[in-house]
Amino acid sequence: MTNRPLKLLLIDQDPIFRLGLRAALSSLPHIQVVAEADTETSALQILAELAQEDAHQVNLVLLELGNGRSISSQQQGLQLCQQLKKQYPKLAVLLLSSVQEPGLLLAVQSTGVNGYCAKGIPIPELVAAMEAVADGTNYWFPPKQNLDVISHQPITPLPPLPLARVRKNLYFSGIGYIEATLAQVIGQLQIPGLPLIDQAVLAGRRRELLAARWLVTRLLVTPEERQEDESSAVTQTQLVIPSLNAIAPLELTQQSSTPPLLSPRSLQSDLFSLCVNKLQFSLQNVTDIALEIDIFREDKKRELLYLILQKLAQQLDELRVPQITIAQLETLKDSILYDLWQVVITDFFGKFYQVQVGQQNIEVVNLLLQNYRVVQVDIYNKIPLVEQLFAYLVFQTDLHIDNRSYSAGSPEAQAQALIILENLLIQVANGVVQPLLNSLADVEEIKQNYYDRRLISTRDIERFRNELSWKYRLNKYLNEPKFMFESSYQLFVFAPRGIAQTAIYAPRSQELAKLSGIPLLVTLILEFRDAIAPRLQSLLSIIGSGIVFLLTKIVGRGLGLIGRGILQGIGSVSLTEKNLKRNSERPK
C-alpha cells in the first residue's frame, strides 16, 4: 500500500451509488473524497476551480462512463475522458463502470484512461486498483468475478509473436491519438466566424490526419487482422444493440427516426459542457470592438466566465421548480439577469471586499450594486435571444433562429444555442466589469488583483474608458440602426484564436419602426445609398467608357497619326540630305 493520500473526485449520475461508495471509503484514513459530480459540466467546473486554488487537491478521478446504458451518454463519457486527459495529463483516471463491452473499453483505453474496474468489485480490490493507478500503474484487466460475464463475447486474440503484439499496441496508440486530434480539428472547423485562412489551415490538417489514419492502418495492421477486427466489431455491435434494446427500447426508436429528446436538465448539461470546453480557448479579444472584460487578465476573465456559467445553471434549475409557463419567461428575463448580475458580483469580488480610496474604506460590492440601471440600459437590454435560450433549456422548445427552425436535441439546435449562450456569458461579464470601470477604475489594489499589465497605467485606463464611451455612442447612433436595417444581430463567441464575432439573421422590423432622430436618419441614408448606388455606378460606368473611348479611339489615334507624320517627315529630310551630300561629293 502506498503512503500517498488519495484525494478523489467521484463522477457518477447515481446519487445513491455515490453516497454508498463515499461511506465505504470514509473508514480508510488515507482516502478522501474531495468532491462529487453528477454531470460532465460540473466535473470540469469543479476541477477548474480546484486547480486555481491548489493543483494537488485532486490526484485521482473515479468515474462512470455516462449512465452505462445510453449510447449518447457513453459517447459523452468518452469525450469527458478525452477532455480530462488533455487538460490534466498528470491526473490519474480510473473507470469504475458497469460497461463490459471489450470494444467500448478499448475505446476508453485509447483516450489515456489509466485503469478500469467493474462495478460490484470488493472494496479492498477497488482500493488496490486506485492506489496502483494513482502511483502511475495501468490497471486494465477485469476482476475475476466479471470474466464469466464477458467471456461469451468474441474477442480477437493477441498475436502470439512479440513483434505482432508491439505492432498492435502501436496501432491502437496511434489511432487513438489521430482520432482525438481529428475530432478536435473538426470541432474547430464548425466554429462560426472563423477566418478563411484558419479554415484553410484546419482543412489541410484534417486531410493530413485522414491520410495518416489510412497510412497507419495499412502499415501496422495486416489484411487478415483487419478482416478479423471488422467481423469482431460487427459481432460486438450485434451483441450490444439487443441488450440496449432490452433496457431502453424507446431511446433507440427515437434515434432511428428523429433526434432523441433529452430531458431539459440533460440538454442543459450537454450544452454547458461544450461551453466549458470552449472556455479553454484563448480569451483575447480579436475583434475591433472594445469589451469591458478586456481590461482583466486572462485568468480573471476565465474565472469570471466560469462563475457566470455556474450561477446561470443554478438559476435555470430554480426555474424548473415552480410551475411557470413559456410566456412568463419574457417578463422574468429582467429579474433573472438582475439576480445573475448581483450574485456574480457578490461572489466574484467577495461580499466583504473593501478598498481604500483616499481616507475612506469602500465596500466594493455595495458600491457596484448601485449601478444596475446603467448596466441594464447599456448592455443587458440589448442582449438578443435570451428568452429563446431559456425556453430551449427549461422547456426544451425548438429554436427558431437565423430564419430556420431547429428541433430540440438536434446537433444543429445545440450549435445555435451554444452561440447564444456564449454571447450571453460575455455580455453578462461586461455588465459585471462596467460599474467597476465607472467607479473604481484607477484603484491600485484592484489594478494589481485584476487588470492586464498592458492596461494598468492611468493613461491606458483612461484611453480604454474613452474607447468604451465611443463604442456606446457609435452603437446607439450608427451600428444598432444599421443592424436593425440589415435584420441581424452581432454576437460574440469563443473561438480558438480568441473572442470573435459572428452575425445571425433576425426579424427586427418592430424595433426599426420605433427609431427616431439620428438613428432614423442613419437608416434613411443607408436606404438612399442603396437606391442611388447602382444608378450612380451605371452612370459612372457609362462616363468612364466614354472617356476611355475618347482617349483611345480619337485622341490616341490622332496623336498616333501626328507622330507617324513627324517620323515620316524626319525620315524624308534625312534621306534628302544624304542625296545632296552624295551629289556634292561626285567629281565634276
Coordinates of C-alpha atoms in Angstrom, one line a residue:
M1 CA 0.0 0.0 0.0
T2 CA 1.2 3.5 -0.9
N3 CA 1.6 6.1 1.8
R4 CA 0.5 8.8 -0.6
P5 CA -3.0 10.1 0.4
L6 CA -5.7 9.6 -2.3
K7 CA -7.8 12.7 -3.0
L8 CA -10.7 11.7 -5.2
L9 CA -13.2 13.4 -7.5
L10 CA -16.1 11.0 -7.8
I11 CA -18.2 11.4 -11.0
D12 CA -21.4 9.3 -11.3
Q13 CA -25.0 10.1 -12.2
D14 CA -26.4 7.9 -9.5
P15 CA -26.5 9.7 -6.1
I16 CA -27.2 6.5 -4.2
F17 CA -24.1 4.9 -5.6
R18 CA -22.0 8.0 -4.8
L19 CA -23.3 8.0 -1.2
G20 CA -22.7 4.3 -0.7
L21 CA -19.1 4.4 -2.1
R22 CA -18.3 7.5 -0.1
A23 CA -19.5 5.9 3.1
A24 CA -17.5 2.7 2.3
L25 CA -14.3 4.8 1.7
S26 CA -14.7 7.1 4.7
S27 CA -13.3 4.5 7.1
L28 CA -10.0 4.5 5.2
P29 CA -7.8 7.3 6.6
H30 CA -5.6 7.7 3.5
I31 CA -8.6 8.2 1.1
Q32 CA -10.6 11.4 0.9
V33 CA -13.5 12.1 -1.4
V34 CA -12.8 15.8 -2.1
A35 CA -15.8 16.4 -4.3
E36 CA -18.6 14.7 -6.2
A37 CA -20.2 15.5 -9.6
D38 CA -23.2 14.1 -11.4
T39 CA -22.5 15.6 -14.9
E40 CA -19.6 16.3 -17.1
T41 CA -20.1 20.0 -16.9
S42 CA -20.0 20.1 -13.1
A43 CA -17.0 17.8 -13.1
L44 CA -14.9 20.1 -15.3
Q45 CA -16.1 23.2 -13.3
I46 CA -15.0 21.6 -10.1
L47 CA -11.6 20.6 -11.4
A48 CA -11.0 24.1 -12.8
E49 CA -11.9 25.7 -9.5
L50 CA -9.8 23.3 -7.5
A51 CA -6.8 23.8 -9.9
Q52 CA -7.0 27.6 -9.3
E53 CA -6.7 27.0 -5.6
D54 CA -4.3 24.1 -5.5
A55 CA -3.2 21.9 -8.4
H56 CA -2.8 18.9 -6.0
Q57 CA -6.2 19.0 -4.3
V58 CA -7.3 16.0 -6.5
N59 CA -4.9 13.3 -7.7
L60 CA -7.4 10.6 -8.8
V61 CA -10.7 10.8 -10.7
L62 CA -13.1 7.9 -10.3
L63 CA -15.9 8.0 -12.9
E64 CA -18.7 6.1 -14.6
L65 CA -19.0 6.1 -18.4
G66 CA -22.2 8.0 -18.8
N67 CA -25.0 6.1 -17.2
G68 CA -23.8 2.7 -18.6
R69 CA -26.8 2.2 -20.9
S70 CA -27.4 5.1 -23.3
I71 CA -25.2 5.2 -26.4
S72 CA -25.3 9.0 -26.3
S73 CA -24.2 9.2 -22.7
Q74 CA -21.4 6.7 -23.3
Q75 CA -20.2 9.0 -26.1
Q76 CA -20.3 11.9 -23.8
G77 CA -18.4 9.8 -21.2
L78 CA -15.7 9.1 -23.8
Q79 CA -15.5 12.8 -24.6
L80 CA -15.1 13.6 -20.9
C81 CA -12.3 11.0 -20.6
Q82 CA -10.5 12.6 -23.6
Q83 CA -11.0 16.1 -22.1
L84 CA -9.7 15.1 -18.7
K85 CA -6.5 13.5 -20.1
K86 CA -6.0 16.5 -22.4
Q87 CA -6.4 19.2 -19.8
Y88 CA -4.9 17.3 -16.9
P89 CA -2.4 14.8 -18.4
K90 CA -0.8 14.0 -15.0
L91 CA -4.2 13.4 -13.3
A92 CA -4.9 9.6 -12.8
V93 CA -8.3 8.5 -14.1
L94 CA -9.9 5.2 -13.1
L95 CA -13.1 4.0 -14.8
L96 CA -15.5 2.4 -12.3
S97 CA -18.3 1.3 -14.6
S98 CA -21.0 -1.2 -15.4
V99 CA -19.7 -1.2 -19.0
Q100 CA -18.3 -4.6 -20.1
E101 CA -18.2 -4.5 -23.9
P102 CA -14.5 -5.0 -24.9
G103 CA -14.8 -2.7 -27.9
L104 CA -16.0 0.2 -25.7
L105 CA -13.4 -0.5 -23.1
L106 CA -10.7 -0.4 -25.8
A107 CA -12.0 3.0 -26.9
V108 CA -11.8 4.3 -23.3
Q109 CA -8.3 2.9 -23.0
S110 CA -7.2 4.8 -26.2
T111 CA -8.2 8.1 -24.6
G112 CA -5.5 7.6 -22.0
V113 CA -7.6 6.5 -19.0
N114 CA -5.3 4.7 -16.6
G115 CA -7.5 1.8 -15.4
Y116 CA -10.8 0.0 -15.3
C117 CA -12.8 -1.8 -12.6
A118 CA -16.3 -3.2 -12.9
K119 CA -19.0 -2.0 -10.5
G120 CA -19.5 -4.6 -7.8
I121 CA -15.8 -5.2 -7.2
P122 CA -15.0 -5.7 -3.5
I123 CA -13.7 -2.6 -1.7
P124 CA -10.2 -4.0 -1.0
E125 CA -9.7 -4.8 -4.7
L126 CA -11.0 -1.3 -5.7
V127 CA -8.7 0.4 -3.2
A128 CA -5.8 -1.6 -4.6
A129 CA -6.7 -0.6 -8.1
M130 CA -7.0 3.1 -7.0
E131 CA -3.6 3.0 -5.4
A132 CA -2.0 1.4 -8.4
V133 CA -3.5 3.9 -10.8
A134 CA -2.5 6.9 -8.5
D135 CA 1.1 5.5 -8.5
G136 CA 1.2 5.5 -12.3
T137 CA 0.5 1.9 -12.9
N138 CA -2.1 0.9 -15.5
Y139 CA -4.9 -1.4 -14.2
W140 CA -6.5 -2.8 -17.4
F141 CA -7.8 -6.3 -16.6
P142 CA -11.3 -7.2 -15.4
P143 CA -11.8 -8.8 -12.0
K144 CA -12.2 -12.5 -11.8
Q145 CA -15.9 -12.3 -10.9
N146 CA -16.6 -10.5 -14.2
L147 CA -14.7 -12.7 -16.6
D148 CA -17.6 -15.1 -17.0
V149 CA -19.9 -12.2 -17.9
I150 CA -18.0 -11.1 -20.9
S151 CA -16.4 -14.5 -21.9
H152 CA -19.2 -15.3 -24.3
Q153 CA -18.3 -12.2 -26.4
P154 CA -15.8 -12.9 -29.2
I155 CA -12.5 -11.1 -28.6
T156 CA -9.7 -11.1 -31.2
P157 CA -6.8 -12.9 -29.6
L158 CA -3.5 -11.2 -29.3
P159 CA -0.9 -12.4 -31.9
P160 CA 1.4 -15.0 -30.4
L161 CA 4.6 -13.2 -31.8
P162 CA 6.1 -10.4 -29.6
L163 CA 6.6 -8.2 -32.8
A164 CA 2.9 -8.6 -33.7
R165 CA 1.9 -7.6 -30.2
V166 CA 4.1 -4.5 -30.2
R167 CA 2.7 -3.6 -33.7
K168 CA -0.9 -3.9 -32.4
N169 CA -0.1 -1.7 -29.4
L170 CA 1.5 0.9 -31.6
Y171 CA -1.6 0.8 -33.9
F172 CA -4.1 1.4 -31.1
S173 CA -1.9 4.1 -29.6
G174 CA -1.5 5.9 -32.9
I175 CA -5.2 5.6 -33.9
G176 CA -6.3 6.9 -30.6
Y177 CA -4.2 10.0 -30.9
I178 CA -5.2 10.6 -34.5
E179 CA -8.9 10.2 -33.7
A180 CA -8.7 12.6 -30.8
T181 CA -6.8 15.2 -32.8
L182 CA -9.2 14.8 -35.8
A183 CA -12.2 15.3 -33.5
Q184 CA -10.7 18.5 -32.2
V185 CA -9.9 19.8 -35.7
I186 CA -13.4 19.0 -36.9
G187 CA -14.9 20.8 -33.9
Q188 CA -12.8 23.9 -34.6
L189 CA -13.9 23.9 -38.2
Q190 CA -17.5 24.2 -37.0
I191 CA -16.9 27.4 -35.0
P192 CA -18.7 30.4 -36.6
G193 CA -16.8 33.4 -37.7
L194 CA -13.6 31.5 -38.5
P195 CA -11.3 33.4 -40.9
L196 CA -10.8 31.9 -44.3
I197 CA -7.1 31.4 -43.7
D198 CA -7.8 29.5 -40.5
Q199 CA -10.4 27.4 -42.3
A200 CA -7.9 26.5 -45.0
V201 CA -5.2 25.6 -42.4
L202 CA -7.7 23.4 -40.4
A203 CA -9.0 21.7 -43.6
G204 CA -5.4 20.9 -44.5
R205 CA -4.8 19.4 -41.1
R206 CA -8.0 17.3 -41.4
R207 CA -6.7 15.9 -44.8
E208 CA -3.3 15.2 -43.2
L209 CA -4.9 13.3 -40.3
L210 CA -7.2 11.3 -42.6
A211 CA -4.2 10.3 -44.7
A212 CA -2.2 9.5 -41.5
R213 CA -5.1 7.3 -40.3
W214 CA -5.2 5.4 -43.6
L215 CA -1.4 5.0 -43.6
V216 CA -1.2 3.8 -40.0
T217 CA -3.9 1.2 -40.7
R218 CA -2.1 -0.1 -43.8
L219 CA 1.3 -0.2 -42.2
L220 CA 0.5 -1.6 -38.8
V221 CA -2.4 -3.9 -39.4
T222 CA -2.3 -6.9 -41.8
P223 CA -5.3 -7.6 -44.1
E224 CA -6.1 -10.7 -42.1
E225 CA -6.2 -8.7 -38.8
R226 CA -8.4 -6.0 -40.4
Q227 CA -10.8 -8.6 -41.6
E228 CA -10.9 -10.2 -38.1
D229 CA -11.4 -6.8 -36.4
E230 CA -14.3 -5.9 -38.8
S231 CA -16.0 -9.2 -38.1
S232 CA -15.4 -8.8 -34.4
A233 CA -16.8 -5.3 -34.5
V234 CA -20.0 -6.5 -36.3
T235 CA -20.4 -9.3 -33.8
Q236 CA -20.0 -6.9 -30.8
T237 CA -22.5 -4.5 -32.3
Q238 CA -25.0 -7.3 -32.7
L239 CA -24.4 -8.2 -29.0
V240 CA -24.6 -4.7 -27.6
I241 CA -27.6 -3.4 -29.5
P242 CA -30.1 -6.1 -28.3
S243 CA -29.1 -5.6 -24.7
L244 CA -29.6 -1.9 -25.1
N245 CA -32.9 -2.5 -26.8
A246 CA -34.0 -4.6 -23.9
I247 CA -33.1 -1.8 -21.4
A248 CA -34.2 1.3 -23.3
P249 CA -36.2 0.5 -26.5
L250 CA -37.8 3.9 -26.6
E251 CA -34.5 5.7 -26.8
L252 CA -33.2 3.7 -29.7
T253 CA -36.6 4.1 -31.5
Q254 CA -36.2 7.8 -31.2
Q255 CA -32.7 7.7 -32.6
S256 CA -33.8 5.8 -35.7
S257 CA -36.4 8.4 -36.7
T258 CA -36.0 11.9 -35.2
P259 CA -33.3 13.5 -32.9
P260 CA -33.6 12.0 -29.4
L261 CA -35.5 14.1 -26.9
L262 CA -33.3 14.6 -23.9
S263 CA -34.5 15.8 -20.6
P264 CA -34.1 19.6 -20.2
R265 CA -31.5 19.0 -17.5
S266 CA -29.5 16.7 -19.7
L267 CA -29.8 19.1 -22.6
Q268 CA -28.5 21.9 -20.4
S269 CA -25.7 19.7 -19.1
D270 CA -24.6 18.8 -22.7
L271 CA -24.7 22.5 -23.8
F272 CA -22.8 23.8 -20.7
S273 CA -20.2 21.0 -21.1
L274 CA -19.4 22.2 -24.6
C275 CA -19.2 25.8 -23.3
V276 CA -16.8 24.8 -20.6
N277 CA -14.6 23.1 -23.2
K278 CA -14.5 26.3 -25.3
L279 CA -13.6 28.3 -22.3
Q280 CA -10.2 26.6 -22.5
F281 CA -9.5 28.6 -25.7
S282 CA -7.7 31.9 -25.7
L283 CA -9.9 34.8 -24.3
Q284 CA -8.1 37.5 -26.2
N285 CA -10.5 39.9 -28.0
V286 CA -9.7 39.5 -31.7
T287 CA -12.5 41.8 -32.9
D288 CA -12.1 45.6 -33.4
I289 CA -14.8 46.3 -30.8
A290 CA -13.7 47.1 -27.2
L291 CA -15.2 44.9 -24.5
E292 CA -15.2 45.7 -20.8
I293 CA -13.6 42.4 -19.8
D294 CA -10.6 43.3 -22.0
I295 CA -9.1 45.1 -19.0
F296 CA -8.9 41.9 -17.0
R297 CA -6.1 39.3 -17.1
E298 CA -6.9 36.1 -18.9
D299 CA -7.1 34.0 -15.7
K300 CA -9.6 36.5 -14.2
K301 CA -11.7 36.6 -17.4
R302 CA -11.9 32.8 -17.3
E303 CA -12.7 32.7 -13.6
L304 CA -15.5 35.3 -14.1
L305 CA -17.0 33.4 -17.1
Y306 CA -16.9 30.1 -15.2
L307 CA -18.7 31.7 -12.3
I308 CA -21.4 33.2 -14.5
L309 CA -21.9 29.8 -16.2
Q310 CA -22.2 28.1 -12.8
K311 CA -24.7 30.6 -11.4
L312 CA -26.7 30.5 -14.6
A313 CA -27.0 26.8 -14.3
Q314 CA -28.4 27.2 -10.7
Q315 CA -30.9 29.8 -11.8
L316 CA -32.2 27.5 -14.6
D317 CA -32.6 24.7 -12.1
E318 CA -34.6 27.1 -9.9
L319 CA -36.9 27.9 -12.9
R320 CA -37.9 24.3 -13.2
V321 CA -39.2 24.1 -9.6
P322 CA -42.2 26.5 -9.9
Q323 CA -44.9 25.9 -12.4
I324 CA -44.0 28.8 -14.8
T325 CA -45.0 29.0 -18.4
I326 CA -43.1 29.9 -21.5
A327 CA -45.0 33.2 -21.7
Q328 CA -43.7 34.2 -18.3
L329 CA -40.1 33.9 -19.3
E330 CA -40.3 37.2 -21.2
T331 CA -41.4 39.1 -18.0
L332 CA -38.9 37.1 -15.9
K333 CA -35.9 37.8 -18.1
D334 CA -35.0 41.1 -16.4
S335 CA -35.3 39.6 -13.0
I336 CA -33.2 36.6 -14.0
L337 CA -30.4 38.8 -15.4
Y338 CA -30.5 41.1 -12.4
D339 CA -30.3 38.2 -9.9
L340 CA -27.5 36.7 -12.0
W341 CA -25.6 40.0 -12.1
Q342 CA -26.0 40.5 -8.4
V343 CA -24.9 37.1 -7.3
V344 CA -21.9 37.1 -9.7
I345 CA -20.6 40.5 -8.4
T346 CA -21.0 39.3 -4.8
D347 CA -19.2 36.0 -5.3
F348 CA -16.5 37.3 -7.7
F349 CA -15.4 40.3 -5.7
G350 CA -16.3 38.9 -2.2
K351 CA -19.2 40.1 -0.1
F352 CA -16.9 42.0 2.4
Y353 CA -14.2 43.1 0.0
Q354 CA -13.0 46.6 0.8
V355 CA -10.6 49.0 -0.9
Q356 CA -9.2 52.3 0.4
V357 CA -9.8 55.4 -1.7
G358 CA -8.3 58.4 -0.1
Q359 CA -9.2 58.3 3.6
Q360 CA -12.3 56.0 3.0
N361 CA -12.7 52.3 3.1
I362 CA -15.2 51.5 0.4
E363 CA -17.2 48.2 0.3
V364 CA -16.8 47.2 -3.4
V365 CA -19.9 45.0 -3.8
N366 CA -22.2 47.6 -2.2
L367 CA -20.9 50.3 -4.5
L368 CA -21.1 48.3 -7.6
L369 CA -24.6 47.0 -7.0
Q370 CA -25.9 50.6 -7.1
N371 CA -25.2 50.9 -10.8
Y372 CA -27.5 48.3 -12.2
R373 CA -29.7 50.8 -14.1
V374 CA -26.8 51.9 -16.2
V375 CA -25.7 48.3 -16.9
Q376 CA -29.3 47.4 -17.8
V377 CA -29.7 50.2 -20.3
D378 CA -26.3 50.0 -21.9
I379 CA -25.8 46.2 -22.0
Y380 CA -28.5 43.8 -20.7
N381 CA -31.5 45.2 -22.5
K382 CA -29.6 44.7 -25.8
I383 CA -28.6 41.0 -25.3
P384 CA -30.5 39.2 -28.0
L385 CA -32.4 35.9 -28.0
V386 CA -32.3 35.4 -24.2
E387 CA -35.9 34.2 -23.9
Q388 CA -35.4 31.7 -26.7
L389 CA -32.4 30.3 -25.0
F390 CA -34.1 29.9 -21.6
A391 CA -37.2 28.3 -23.3
Y392 CA -34.9 25.9 -25.1
L393 CA -33.1 24.9 -21.9
V394 CA -36.1 24.9 -19.5
F395 CA -38.9 23.7 -21.7
Q396 CA -37.0 22.0 -24.5
T397 CA -38.7 24.1 -27.2
D398 CA -37.4 24.2 -30.8
L399 CA -35.1 27.1 -31.7
H400 CA -36.3 29.5 -34.4
I401 CA -33.1 31.3 -35.3
D402 CA -31.4 32.6 -38.4
N403 CA -34.6 32.1 -40.4
R404 CA -34.7 28.4 -39.7
S405 CA -36.3 26.1 -37.1
Y406 CA -34.1 23.6 -35.3
S407 CA -35.5 20.6 -33.4
A408 CA -34.7 20.5 -29.7
G409 CA -32.0 17.9 -29.0
S410 CA -30.6 18.1 -32.6
P411 CA -26.9 18.9 -33.1
E412 CA -27.9 22.0 -35.2
A413 CA -30.1 23.3 -32.3
Q414 CA -27.2 22.7 -29.9
A415 CA -24.8 24.6 -32.1
Q416 CA -27.1 27.6 -32.4
A417 CA -27.9 27.6 -28.6
L418 CA -24.2 27.5 -27.9
I419 CA -23.6 30.7 -29.9
I420 CA -26.4 32.5 -27.9
L421 CA -25.1 31.1 -24.6
E422 CA -21.5 32.3 -25.3
N423 CA -22.7 35.8 -26.2
L424 CA -24.8 35.9 -23.1
L425 CA -21.8 34.9 -20.9
I426 CA -19.6 37.6 -22.5
Q427 CA -22.2 40.3 -22.2
V428 CA -23.1 39.5 -18.5
A429 CA -19.3 39.6 -17.8
N430 CA -19.2 43.0 -19.5
G431 CA -22.0 44.2 -17.2
V432 CA -20.1 43.0 -14.1
V433 CA -17.0 44.9 -15.1
Q434 CA -18.7 48.1 -16.3
P435 CA -19.6 49.6 -12.8
L436 CA -16.0 48.8 -11.7
L437 CA -14.6 50.9 -14.6
N438 CA -17.1 53.7 -13.8
S439 CA -16.4 53.9 -10.1
L440 CA -13.1 52.2 -9.1
A441 CA -11.1 52.1 -12.3
D442 CA -7.9 53.6 -11.0
V443 CA -7.6 52.0 -7.6
E444 CA -4.2 50.4 -7.2
E445 CA -5.3 47.3 -5.3
I446 CA -7.9 46.5 -7.9
K447 CA -5.4 47.0 -10.7
Q448 CA -2.9 44.6 -9.1
N449 CA -5.5 42.0 -8.4
Y450 CA -7.5 42.0 -11.7
Y451 CA -6.0 44.1 -14.5
D452 CA -4.0 43.1 -17.5
R453 CA -0.5 44.6 -17.3
R454 CA -0.9 46.3 -20.7
L455 CA -3.8 48.4 -19.2
I456 CA -2.5 49.2 -15.8
S457 CA -1.3 52.8 -16.1
T458 CA -3.7 55.7 -15.5
R459 CA -3.3 56.9 -19.1
D460 CA -4.0 53.4 -20.5
I461 CA -7.1 53.1 -18.3
E462 CA -8.5 56.5 -19.4
R463 CA -7.8 55.7 -23.1
F464 CA -9.6 52.3 -22.6
R465 CA -12.6 54.0 -20.9
N466 CA -12.8 56.6 -23.7
E467 CA -12.8 53.8 -26.3
L468 CA -15.7 52.2 -24.5
S469 CA -17.6 55.5 -24.4
W470 CA -17.1 55.9 -28.1
K471 CA -18.3 52.4 -28.6
Y472 CA -21.6 53.1 -26.8
R473 CA -22.2 56.3 -28.9
L474 CA -21.4 54.5 -32.2
N475 CA -23.7 51.6 -31.2
K476 CA -26.5 53.9 -30.3
Y477 CA -26.5 56.2 -33.3
L478 CA -24.9 54.1 -36.0
N479 CA -24.3 50.4 -35.5
E480 CA -27.6 49.4 -33.9
P481 CA -29.8 51.2 -36.5
K482 CA -27.6 49.7 -39.2
F483 CA -28.0 46.1 -37.8
M484 CA -31.8 46.7 -37.4
F485 CA -32.0 47.7 -41.0
E486 CA -30.0 44.6 -42.0
S487 CA -32.2 42.4 -39.9
S488 CA -29.2 40.9 -38.0
Y489 CA -27.6 40.5 -34.6
Q490 CA -23.9 40.7 -33.9
L491 CA -22.9 38.0 -31.3
F492 CA -19.6 37.4 -29.6
V493 CA -18.4 33.8 -29.5
F494 CA -15.4 31.8 -28.2
A495 CA -13.1 30.8 -31.0
P496 CA -9.6 29.1 -30.8
R497 CA -7.9 32.3 -31.6
G498 CA -9.9 34.3 -29.0
I499 CA -13.2 36.1 -28.6
A500 CA -14.6 36.6 -32.1
Q501 CA -17.8 38.0 -33.6
T502 CA -20.5 36.4 -35.8
A503 CA -23.8 37.6 -37.3
I504 CA -27.2 35.8 -37.4
Y505 CA -30.4 36.8 -39.1
A506 CA -33.3 38.1 -37.0
P507 CA -36.5 40.0 -38.0
R508 CA -36.3 43.4 -36.4
S509 CA -39.0 45.4 -38.2
Q510 CA -40.7 46.4 -34.9
E511 CA -37.5 47.9 -33.5
L512 CA -36.9 49.6 -36.8
A513 CA -40.3 51.2 -36.7
K514 CA -39.6 52.8 -33.3
L515 CA -36.5 54.6 -34.4
S516 CA -36.4 58.4 -34.4
G517 CA -33.8 61.2 -34.6
I518 CA -30.3 60.4 -35.7
P519 CA -30.8 56.6 -35.7
L520 CA -33.7 57.0 -38.1
L521 CA -31.6 59.4 -40.3
V522 CA -28.9 56.7 -40.5
T523 CA -31.3 54.2 -41.8
L524 CA -32.6 56.7 -44.4
I525 CA -29.1 57.4 -45.5
L526 CA -28.4 53.7 -45.9
E527 CA -31.7 53.3 -47.9
F528 CA -30.8 56.3 -50.1
R529 CA -27.3 54.9 -50.7
D530 CA -28.7 51.6 -51.6
A531 CA -31.2 53.2 -54.0
I532 CA -28.7 55.6 -55.7
A533 CA -25.6 53.5 -55.7
P534 CA -26.5 51.1 -58.5
R535 CA -27.7 54.0 -60.8
L536 CA -24.6 56.1 -59.9
Q537 CA -22.4 53.1 -60.6
S538 CA -24.1 52.7 -64.0
L539 CA -23.7 56.4 -64.8
L540 CA -20.0 56.4 -63.8
S541 CA -19.5 53.3 -65.9
I542 CA -21.0 55.0 -69.0
I543 CA -19.0 58.1 -68.4
G544 CA -15.9 56.1 -67.8
S545 CA -16.4 54.1 -71.0
G546 CA -16.9 57.3 -73.0
I547 CA -13.7 58.8 -71.6
V548 CA -11.8 55.7 -72.4
F549 CA -13.3 55.7 -76.0
L550 CA -12.4 59.4 -76.4
L551 CA -8.9 58.9 -75.2
T552 CA -8.1 55.7 -77.1
K553 CA -10.1 55.9 -80.3
I554 CA -10.0 59.7 -81.1
V555 CA -7.2 61.4 -79.1
G556 CA -4.9 58.4 -79.1
R557 CA -5.4 57.7 -82.8
G558 CA -4.9 61.4 -83.7
L559 CA -1.7 61.6 -81.7
G560 CA -0.6 58.4 -83.4
L561 CA -1.2 59.9 -86.8
I562 CA 0.6 63.1 -86.0
G563 CA 3.6 61.1 -84.6
R564 CA 3.7 58.9 -87.6
G565 CA 3.8 62.0 -89.9
I566 CA 6.6 63.6 -87.9
L567 CA 8.6 60.4 -88.1
Q568 CA 8.0 60.1 -91.8
G569 CA 8.9 63.8 -92.3
I570 CA 12.1 63.3 -90.3
G571 CA 12.9 60.3 -92.4
S572 CA 12.4 62.2 -95.7
V573 CA 14.6 65.1 -94.7
S574 CA 17.4 62.8 -93.7
L575 CA 17.1 61.0 -97.0
T576 CA 17.2 64.3 -98.9
E577 CA 20.3 65.4 -97.0
K578 CA 22.1 62.2 -97.8
N579 CA 21.3 62.5 -101.5
L580 CA 22.6 66.1 -101.6
K581 CA 25.7 65.2 -99.8
R582 CA 26.3 62.3 -102.1
N583 CA 25.9 64.5 -105.2
S584 CA 28.2 67.1 -103.9
E585 CA 31.0 64.6 -103.4
R586 CA 30.9 63.4 -107.0
P587 CA 33.7 64.7 -109.3
K588 CA 32.6 67.3 -111.7

